[in-house]
Amino acid sequence: MASPGREGFEASLAELSASAPALIAGADGLPALEAARVSLLGRKGRLTLLLKSLKDLDLEDRKRLGPEANGLKGRIEASLDEKLGALQGAALEKELDSFRLDLSLPGSPCPRGRRHPLVQTADEMAEILRRLGFSWAEGPHVESDHYNFWALNFPPDHPAMDAHDTFYVKAAPGRTLLLRTHTSPVQIRTLEAQRPPKPVRIISPGRVFRHENADASHSAVFHQIEGLCVDRGVTMADLKGTLRLFLEGLFGPGTRMRLRPSFFPFTEPSAQVDIQCTLCQGAGCPVCKRLGWLEILGAGMVHPNVLRGAGYDPEVWSGYAWGLGVERVAMLKKQVKDIRLFYQNDLRFLEQWS
Ligand code: DAH
């Protein structure tokens, strides 16, 4: 005996089997195909509902019609997949067809960067000194008063500190932190790091800070390069020879230099080093204030107190050191009249040197 819903089931199955292929084939885009899928196989789709109604049939009818209905489901799924692939392929074809690569058009510009003139100057100095056997060392911008002053043999309240007024940083009680006023603290840090004491030959380029009102030749933030050589038997002749090679490398062969007595707490003797004015060759001009000479750096023989404090016996070791301003050298070499131009990031200025 046939179950009551059998005829309706068979009719629906036949109807779906006949109409589904046309429904899918007729979908003219992805949205239409999705609508077809939902109407057939969605939660309330026609085939879904039909499959649900299988359970109302008799066992015999279920055994026969169940596989038939599931077979139809499989065929519908396969043709939905096939149609989906076809529609996606067509969409891609269309996109590719509409894309035209015109090789005759000019390319999009790719502007080339360059190093900042101060970096160029520091790199140039570092390269000369690298060839002379100096390696590169760095130290922190936020420094302790110990490294910035006391280990460098500044006596407390010495007038030499007047030129080193700076910005202080909040620190734990009993500790004084400041923005370093020179690169000389790196001398101490480098020497202290050698245990047992070893020969040292370093340069230390970097940023330094001073409480300074900005004008054409002053800035509260600027750059220095420190040099330090410590070994057995180093003399002032080594200092002079090294500085001669350095300054000739930087300002050209034949550059004349002179040493004048000076004072720094961390060197003894100390010297102010001048070069003959690069603009007037010593004749006197506004750049050298009619002196014919330009102050270029401070230097000297490392003070015995500095060596001893850093763990180097001054009876065994001696050394020389110097420090110079990167901005000053860059201004002379590139004929820049106002230090503030270096910090304004104006491309019309920066693009002049590559
Ligand atoms: N640190 C000094 C300053 O900023 C410059 C200087 C002078 C450094 C003499 C040295 C040196 O290493 O020997 O004023």
Tab-separated table of C-alpha atoms and ligand atoms in Angstrom:
chain	number	residue	atom	x	y	z
A	1	MET	CA	0.000	0.000	0.000
A	2	ALA	CA	1.266	3.392	-0.955
A	3	SER	CA	1.671	6.028	1.767
A	4	PRO	CA	-0.644	9.032	1.522
A	5	GLY	CA	1.959	11.693	0.558
A	6	ARG	CA	3.751	9.597	-2.023
A	7	GLU	CA	2.132	10.963	-5.138
A	8	GLY	CA	2.679	14.571	-4.112
A	9	PHE	CA	6.299	13.745	-3.274
A	10	GLU	CA	6.907	12.117	-6.637
A	11	ALA	CA	5.286	15.011	-8.460
A	12	SER	CA	7.360	17.608	-6.607
A	13	LEU	CA	10.531	15.618	-7.211
A	14	ALA	CA	9.814	15.376	-10.912
A	15	GLU	CA	8.940	19.027	-11.118
A	16	LEU	CA	12.136	20.095	-9.304
A	17	SER	CA	14.260	17.763	-11.341
A	18	ALA	CA	12.879	19.376	-14.497
A	19	SER	CA	12.949	23.022	-13.442
A	20	ALA	CA	16.140	23.323	-11.333
A	21	PRO	CA	18.640	23.056	-14.227
A	22	ALA	CA	16.958	25.908	-16.113
A	23	LEU	CA	16.771	28.039	-12.961
A	24	ILE	CA	20.512	27.629	-12.388
A	25	ALA	CA	21.473	28.010	-16.016
A	26	GLY	CA	19.399	31.199	-16.276
A	27	ALA	CA	21.178	32.980	-13.390
A	28	ASP	CA	22.898	35.894	-15.113
A	29	GLY	CA	25.084	36.979	-12.209
A	30	LEU	CA	26.328	36.048	-8.752
A	31	PRO	CA	23.282	37.544	-6.923
A	32	ALA	CA	20.837	35.643	-9.187
A	33	LEU	CA	22.760	32.421	-8.645
A	34	GLU	CA	22.667	32.914	-4.889
A	35	ALA	CA	18.913	33.517	-5.055
A	36	ALA	CA	18.531	30.257	-7.018
A	37	ARG	CA	20.605	28.375	-4.422
A	38	VAL	CA	18.493	29.729	-1.563
A	39	SER	CA	15.230	28.901	-3.292
A	40	LEU	CA	16.351	25.293	-3.814
A	41	LEU	CA	18.685	24.401	-0.981
A	42	GLY	CA	18.262	27.208	1.584
A	43	ARG	CA	16.816	26.512	5.003
A	44	LYS	CA	13.325	26.837	3.519
A	45	GLY	CA	14.289	25.865	-0.022
A	46	ARG	CA	12.003	23.630	-2.043
A	47	LEU	CA	14.297	20.621	-2.106
A	48	THR	CA	15.190	21.063	1.553
A	49	LEU	CA	11.510	20.980	2.518
A	50	LEU	CA	10.860	18.020	0.256
A	51	LEU	CA	13.703	16.074	1.874
A	52	LYS	CA	12.278	16.902	5.280
A	53	SER	CA	8.920	15.471	4.263
A	54	LEU	CA	10.554	12.097	3.459
A	55	LYS	CA	10.008	11.025	7.025
A	56	ASP	CA	6.206	11.086	6.500
A	57	LEU	CA	6.407	8.387	3.823
A	58	ASP	CA	6.183	4.647	4.365
A	59	LEU	CA	9.403	2.704	4.761
A	60	GLU	CA	9.148	1.171	1.262
A	61	ASP	CA	8.604	4.586	-0.370
A	62	ARG	CA	11.405	6.140	1.712
A	63	LYS	CA	13.812	3.408	0.535
A	64	ARG	CA	13.034	4.174	-3.079
A	65	LEU	CA	12.442	7.922	-3.101
A	66	GLY	CA	15.076	8.909	-0.504
A	67	PRO	CA	18.072	8.033	-2.712
A	68	GLU	CA	16.344	9.604	-5.675
A	69	ALA	CA	15.808	12.905	-3.844
A	70	ASN	CA	19.345	12.875	-2.447
A	71	GLY	CA	20.681	12.164	-5.914
A	72	LEU	CA	18.857	15.224	-7.200
A	73	LYS	CA	20.363	17.282	-4.348
A	74	GLY	CA	23.847	16.171	-5.344
A	75	ARG	CA	23.245	17.059	-9.000
A	76	ILE	CA	21.874	20.477	-8.066
A	77	GLU	CA	24.863	21.191	-5.811
A	78	ALA	CA	27.259	20.198	-8.557
A	79	SER	CA	25.601	22.409	-11.143
A	80	LEU	CA	25.487	25.354	-8.683
A	81	ASP	CA	29.243	24.925	-8.200
A	82	GLU	CA	29.858	24.709	-11.896
A	83	LYS	CA	27.798	27.822	-12.571
A	84	LEU	CA	29.545	29.690	-9.790
A	85	GLY	CA	32.933	28.898	-11.333
A	86	ALA	CA	31.713	30.006	-14.744
A	87	LEU	CA	30.330	33.317	-13.437
A	88	GLN	CA	33.512	34.074	-11.470
A	89	GLY	CA	35.664	33.240	-14.469
A	90	ALA	CA	33.585	35.548	-16.637
A	91	ALA	CA	33.884	38.371	-14.084
A	92	LEU	CA	37.680	37.998	-14.070
A	93	GLU	CA	37.804	37.945	-17.887
A	94	LYS	CA	35.785	41.129	-17.952
A	95	GLU	CA	38.036	42.852	-15.437
A	96	LEU	CA	41.164	41.830	-17.333
A	97	ASP	CA	39.586	42.984	-20.602
A	98	SER	CA	38.862	46.433	-19.184
A	99	PHE	CA	42.479	46.791	-17.910
A	100	ARG	CA	44.774	48.465	-20.402
A	101	LEU	CA	48.475	48.839	-19.695
A	102	ASP	CA	49.831	51.765	-21.664
A	103	LEU	CA	53.582	51.351	-21.738
A	104	SER	CA	54.019	54.713	-23.420
A	105	LEU	CA	52.790	56.626	-20.315
A	106	PRO	CA	55.466	58.279	-18.138
A	107	GLY	CA	56.272	56.339	-14.943
A	108	SER	CA	55.209	57.570	-11.514
A	109	PRO	CA	58.026	59.570	-9.955
A	110	CYS	CA	60.058	57.935	-7.185
A	111	PRO	CA	61.912	60.779	-5.454
A	112	ARG	CA	65.340	59.845	-4.110
A	113	GLY	CA	66.111	60.613	-0.502
A	114	ARG	CA	69.482	61.799	0.702
A	115	ARG	CA	71.339	62.086	3.973
A	116	HIS	CA	70.919	65.256	5.997
A	117	PRO	CA	73.868	67.653	5.510
A	118	LEU	CA	74.851	67.182	9.159
A	119	VAL	CA	74.854	63.404	8.716
A	120	GLN	CA	76.900	63.798	5.527
A	121	THR	CA	79.446	65.888	7.436
A	122	ALA	CA	79.620	63.506	10.414
A	123	ASP	CA	79.923	60.502	8.088
A	124	GLU	CA	82.718	62.177	6.170
A	125	MET	CA	84.643	62.814	9.405
A	126	ALA	CA	83.974	59.303	10.689
A	127	GLU	CA	85.224	57.821	7.413
A	128	ILE	CA	88.552	59.704	7.593
A	129	LEU	CA	89.013	58.597	11.205
A	130	ARG	CA	87.964	55.034	10.437
A	131	ARG	CA	90.844	54.847	7.975
A	132	LEU	CA	93.130	56.076	10.771
A	133	GLY	CA	92.034	53.117	12.920
A	134	PHE	CA	89.351	54.706	15.094
A	135	SER	CA	86.237	52.690	15.834
A	136	TRP	CA	82.772	53.984	16.618
A	137	ALA	CA	81.392	54.326	20.174
A	138	GLU	CA	78.137	55.751	21.468
A	139	GLY	CA	76.756	56.954	24.787
A	140	PRO	CA	73.361	58.002	26.175
A	141	HIS	CA	71.876	61.470	25.682
A	142	VAL	CA	70.508	61.433	29.228
A	143	GLU	CA	73.667	61.276	31.299
A	144	SER	CA	74.607	61.388	34.968
A	145	ASP	CA	76.481	64.376	36.408
A	146	HIS	CA	79.184	61.847	37.254
A	147	TYR	CA	79.987	61.036	33.612
A	148	ASN	CA	79.262	64.514	32.249
A	149	PHE	CA	81.367	66.369	34.846
A	150	TRP	CA	83.013	64.682	37.829
A	151	ALA	CA	84.710	61.763	36.084
A	152	LEU	CA	86.007	64.350	33.585
A	153	ASN	CA	87.767	66.162	36.419
A	154	PHE	CA	85.464	69.192	36.611
A	155	PRO	CA	85.899	70.483	40.177
A	156	PRO	CA	82.500	71.317	41.761
A	157	ASP	CA	81.503	74.923	41.026
A	158	HIS	CA	84.376	75.403	38.588
A	159	PRO	CA	83.732	78.278	36.135
A	160	ALA	CA	84.418	75.861	33.263
A	161	MET	CA	80.927	74.540	33.972
A	162	ASP	CA	79.343	77.877	33.088
A	163	ALA	CA	79.536	76.960	29.413
A	164	HIS	CA	77.819	73.646	30.206
A	165	ASP	CA	74.487	74.828	31.593
A	166	THR	CA	71.940	72.269	30.454
A	167	PHE	CA	68.544	70.648	30.935
A	168	TYR	CA	68.078	68.516	34.045
A	169	VAL	CA	65.900	65.427	34.147
A	170	LYS	CA	63.875	64.336	37.208
A	171	ALA	CA	65.806	61.574	38.930
A	172	ALA	CA	65.695	59.503	42.113
A	173	PRO	CA	66.845	61.380	45.242
A	174	GLY	CA	70.640	61.572	45.394
A	175	ARG	CA	71.000	61.093	41.620
A	176	THR	CA	71.431	63.896	39.118
A	177	LEU	CA	70.492	63.259	35.499
A	178	LEU	CA	70.947	65.772	32.718
A	179	LEU	CA	71.070	66.037	28.950
A	180	ARG	CA	74.768	65.641	28.183
A	181	THR	CA	76.519	68.876	27.269
A	182	HIS	CA	79.289	67.203	25.264
A	183	THR	CA	80.338	63.813	23.912
A	184	SER	CA	83.280	63.602	26.359
A	185	PRO	CA	81.377	61.312	28.816
A	186	VAL	CA	81.789	58.566	26.198
A	187	GLN	CA	85.551	58.714	26.920
A	188	ILE	CA	84.901	57.564	30.486
A	189	ARG	CA	82.306	54.965	29.517
A	190	THR	CA	84.677	53.506	26.924
A	191	LEU	CA	87.693	53.361	29.251
A	192	GLU	CA	85.644	51.860	32.100
A	193	ALA	CA	84.399	49.110	29.784
A	194	GLN	CA	87.973	47.791	29.228
A	195	ARG	CA	88.880	45.353	31.971
A	196	PRO	CA	91.815	44.934	32.227
A	197	PRO	CA	92.895	48.234	30.614
A	198	LYS	CA	93.559	47.932	26.883
A	199	PRO	CA	94.592	50.412	24.174
A	200	VAL	CA	91.582	52.362	22.955
A	201	ARG	CA	91.035	54.334	19.760
A	202	ILE	CA	87.463	55.552	19.319
A	203	ILE	CA	85.376	58.339	17.923
A	204	SER	CA	81.978	59.144	19.315
A	205	PRO	CA	79.623	61.195	17.180
A	206	GLY	CA	76.355	62.311	18.701
A	207	ARG	CA	73.836	64.845	19.868
A	208	VAL	CA	74.566	67.221	22.739
A	209	PHE	CA	72.463	69.796	24.579
A	210	ARG	CA	73.017	73.164	26.207
A	211	HIS	CA	70.844	75.838	27.753
A	212	GLU	CA	71.381	78.258	24.923
A	213	ASN	CA	69.330	80.927	23.199
A	214	ALA	CA	69.111	80.099	19.514
A	215	ASP	CA	70.737	82.522	17.084
A	216	ALA	CA	72.631	82.235	13.803
A	217	SER	CA	75.485	80.323	15.452
A	218	HIS	CA	73.903	78.788	18.593
A	219	SER	CA	71.415	76.013	19.099
A	220	ALA	CA	70.284	74.241	22.276
A	221	VAL	CA	70.686	70.924	20.466
A	222	PHE	CA	73.710	70.290	18.300
A	223	HIS	CA	76.243	67.581	17.445
A	224	GLN	CA	79.825	66.791	18.310
A	225	ILE	CA	82.427	64.229	17.416
A	226	GLU	CA	84.717	63.108	20.204
A	227	GLY	CA	88.022	61.386	19.585
A	228	LEU	CA	90.036	59.402	22.112
A	229	CYS	CA	93.260	57.463	21.839
A	230	VAL	CA	94.831	55.821	24.897
A	231	ASP	CA	97.841	53.531	24.760
A	232	ARG	CA	101.319	53.130	26.191
A	233	GLY	CA	103.625	55.981	25.179
A	234	VAL	CA	101.113	58.209	23.360
A	235	THR	CA	102.407	61.797	23.070
A	236	MET	CA	101.261	65.197	21.918
A	237	ALA	CA	103.098	64.531	18.645
A	238	ASP	CA	100.593	61.728	17.996
A	239	LEU	CA	97.767	64.173	18.661
A	240	LYS	CA	99.191	66.708	16.217
A	241	GLY	CA	99.859	64.123	13.528
A	242	THR	CA	96.377	62.642	13.805
A	243	LEU	CA	94.679	66.045	13.754
A	244	ARG	CA	96.760	67.094	10.746
A	245	LEU	CA	95.629	64.036	8.760
A	246	PHE	CA	92.071	64.529	9.963
A	247	LEU	CA	91.850	68.239	9.113
A	248	GLU	CA	93.612	67.841	5.762
A	249	GLY	CA	91.232	65.011	4.914
A	250	LEU	CA	88.304	67.207	5.850
A	251	PHE	CA	89.307	70.618	4.458
A	252	GLY	CA	91.743	69.588	1.732
A	253	PRO	CA	95.468	68.822	1.440
A	254	GLY	CA	97.744	71.600	2.622
A	255	THR	CA	95.209	72.935	5.144
A	256	ARG	CA	97.259	74.768	7.744
A	257	MET	CA	96.540	74.319	11.426
A	258	ARG	CA	97.829	75.777	14.660
A	259	LEU	CA	97.545	74.871	18.342
A	260	ARG	CA	97.003	77.529	20.978
A	261	PRO	CA	97.173	76.903	24.738
A	262	SER	CA	93.738	76.475	26.252
A	263	PHE	CA	92.005	74.934	29.241
A	264	PHE	CA	89.753	71.935	29.658
A	265	PRO	CA	89.448	70.165	33.028
A	266	PHE	CA	89.885	66.735	31.415
A	267	THR	CA	93.084	67.463	29.436
A	268	GLU	CA	96.546	68.649	30.422
A	269	PRO	CA	97.971	70.328	28.485
A	270	SER	CA	94.929	71.566	26.556
A	271	ALA	CA	94.849	73.209	23.162
A	272	GLN	CA	92.504	75.147	20.966
A	273	VAL	CA	93.061	74.036	17.380
A	274	ASP	CA	92.558	76.496	14.520
A	275	ILE	CA	92.738	76.074	10.774
A	276	GLN	CA	93.682	78.795	8.384
A	277	CYS	CA	90.500	80.428	7.116
A	278	THR	CA	89.193	78.370	4.212
A	279	LEU	CA	87.623	81.446	2.594
A	280	CYS	CA	90.404	84.055	2.607
A	281	GLN	CA	93.434	81.735	3.002
A	282	GLY	CA	94.557	83.740	6.032
A	283	ALA	CA	94.212	87.217	4.545
A	284	GLY	CA	91.347	88.124	6.879
A	285	CYS	CA	87.640	88.248	6.016
A	286	PRO	CA	84.272	88.552	7.773
A	287	VAL	CA	83.971	84.764	8.249
A	288	CYS	CA	87.220	84.594	10.291
A	289	LYS	CA	86.540	88.020	11.813
A	290	ARG	CA	89.707	89.296	10.078
A	291	LEU	CA	91.857	86.895	12.109
A	292	GLY	CA	92.837	84.659	9.197
A	293	TRP	CA	92.199	81.616	11.453
A	294	LEU	CA	89.092	79.663	12.413
A	295	GLU	CA	88.634	77.897	15.759
A	296	ILE	CA	87.780	74.346	14.877
A	297	LEU	CA	88.194	72.055	17.881
A	298	GLY	CA	89.355	71.566	21.450
A	299	ALA	CA	91.984	68.950	22.252
A	300	GLY	CA	94.651	67.866	24.694
A	301	MET	CA	96.412	65.068	26.530
A	302	VAL	CA	94.009	63.088	28.728
A	303	HIS	CA	94.379	64.335	32.321
A	304	PRO	CA	95.985	61.809	34.737
A	305	ASN	CA	92.966	62.158	37.055
A	306	VAL	CA	90.674	61.064	34.229
A	307	LEU	CA	92.832	58.033	33.403
A	308	ARG	CA	93.172	57.023	37.065
A	309	GLY	CA	89.436	57.420	37.734
A	310	ALA	CA	88.627	55.160	34.773
A	311	GLY	CA	91.044	52.470	35.984
A	312	TYR	CA	94.075	53.316	33.819
A	313	ASP	CA	97.397	53.846	35.654
A	314	PRO	CA	98.711	57.201	34.322
A	315	GLU	CA	102.281	55.994	34.944
A	316	VAL	CA	101.677	53.301	32.302
A	317	TRP	CA	99.057	54.791	29.987
A	318	SER	CA	98.718	58.113	28.244
A	319	GLY	CA	96.358	59.445	25.653
A	320	TYR	CA	94.977	62.318	23.670
A	321	ALA	CA	91.426	63.465	23.010
A	322	TRP	CA	89.572	66.058	21.029
A	323	GLY	CA	86.042	67.270	20.507
A	324	LEU	CA	84.504	69.288	17.720
A	325	GLY	CA	81.146	70.558	16.595
A	326	VAL	CA	79.580	68.947	13.535
A	327	GLU	CA	77.453	72.024	12.748
A	328	ARG	CA	80.502	74.293	12.760
A	329	VAL	CA	82.335	72.089	10.262
A	330	ALA	CA	79.222	71.692	8.099
A	331	MET	CA	78.681	75.468	8.065
A	332	LEU	CA	82.261	76.070	6.946
A	333	LYS	CA	82.326	73.340	4.323
A	334	LYS	CA	78.888	74.082	2.900
A	335	GLN	CA	78.997	77.834	3.472
A	336	VAL	CA	75.839	77.906	5.570
A	337	LYS	CA	75.446	81.203	7.422
A	338	ASP	CA	72.699	80.273	9.911
A	339	ILE	CA	72.809	77.115	12.064
A	340	ARG	CA	69.002	77.089	12.347
A	341	LEU	CA	68.689	76.152	8.672
A	342	PHE	CA	69.863	72.640	9.589
A	343	TYR	CA	66.845	71.998	11.790
A	344	GLN	CA	63.987	73.449	9.738
A	345	ASN	CA	63.551	70.498	7.373
A	346	ASP	CA	63.080	72.805	4.421
A	347	LEU	CA	63.690	70.709	1.320
A	348	ARG	CA	64.842	73.740	-0.649
A	349	PHE	CA	67.764	73.898	1.798
A	350	LEU	CA	68.330	70.154	2.287
A	351	GLU	CA	68.273	69.303	-1.431
A	352	GLN	CA	71.351	71.388	-2.122
A	353	TRP	CA	73.742	68.656	-1.034
A	354	SER	CA	73.624	65.052	-2.131
B	1	DAH	N1	84.055	68.527	25.477
B	1	DAH	C1	84.558	69.812	25.074
B	1	DAH	C2	83.395	70.769	24.878
B	1	DAH	O1	82.375	70.377	24.489
B	1	DAH	C3	85.361	69.714	23.799
B	1	DAH	C4	86.646	68.993	24.017
B	1	DAH	C5	87.797	69.678	24.282
B	1	DAH	C6	86.683	67.613	23.949
B	1	DAH	C7	88.993	69.039	24.506
B	1	DAH	C8	87.892	66.934	24.164
B	1	DAH	C9	89.033	67.673	24.430
B	1	DAH	O2	87.979	65.607	24.110
B	1	DAH	O3	90.207	67.013	24.632
B	1	DAH	O4	83.552	71.944	25.100
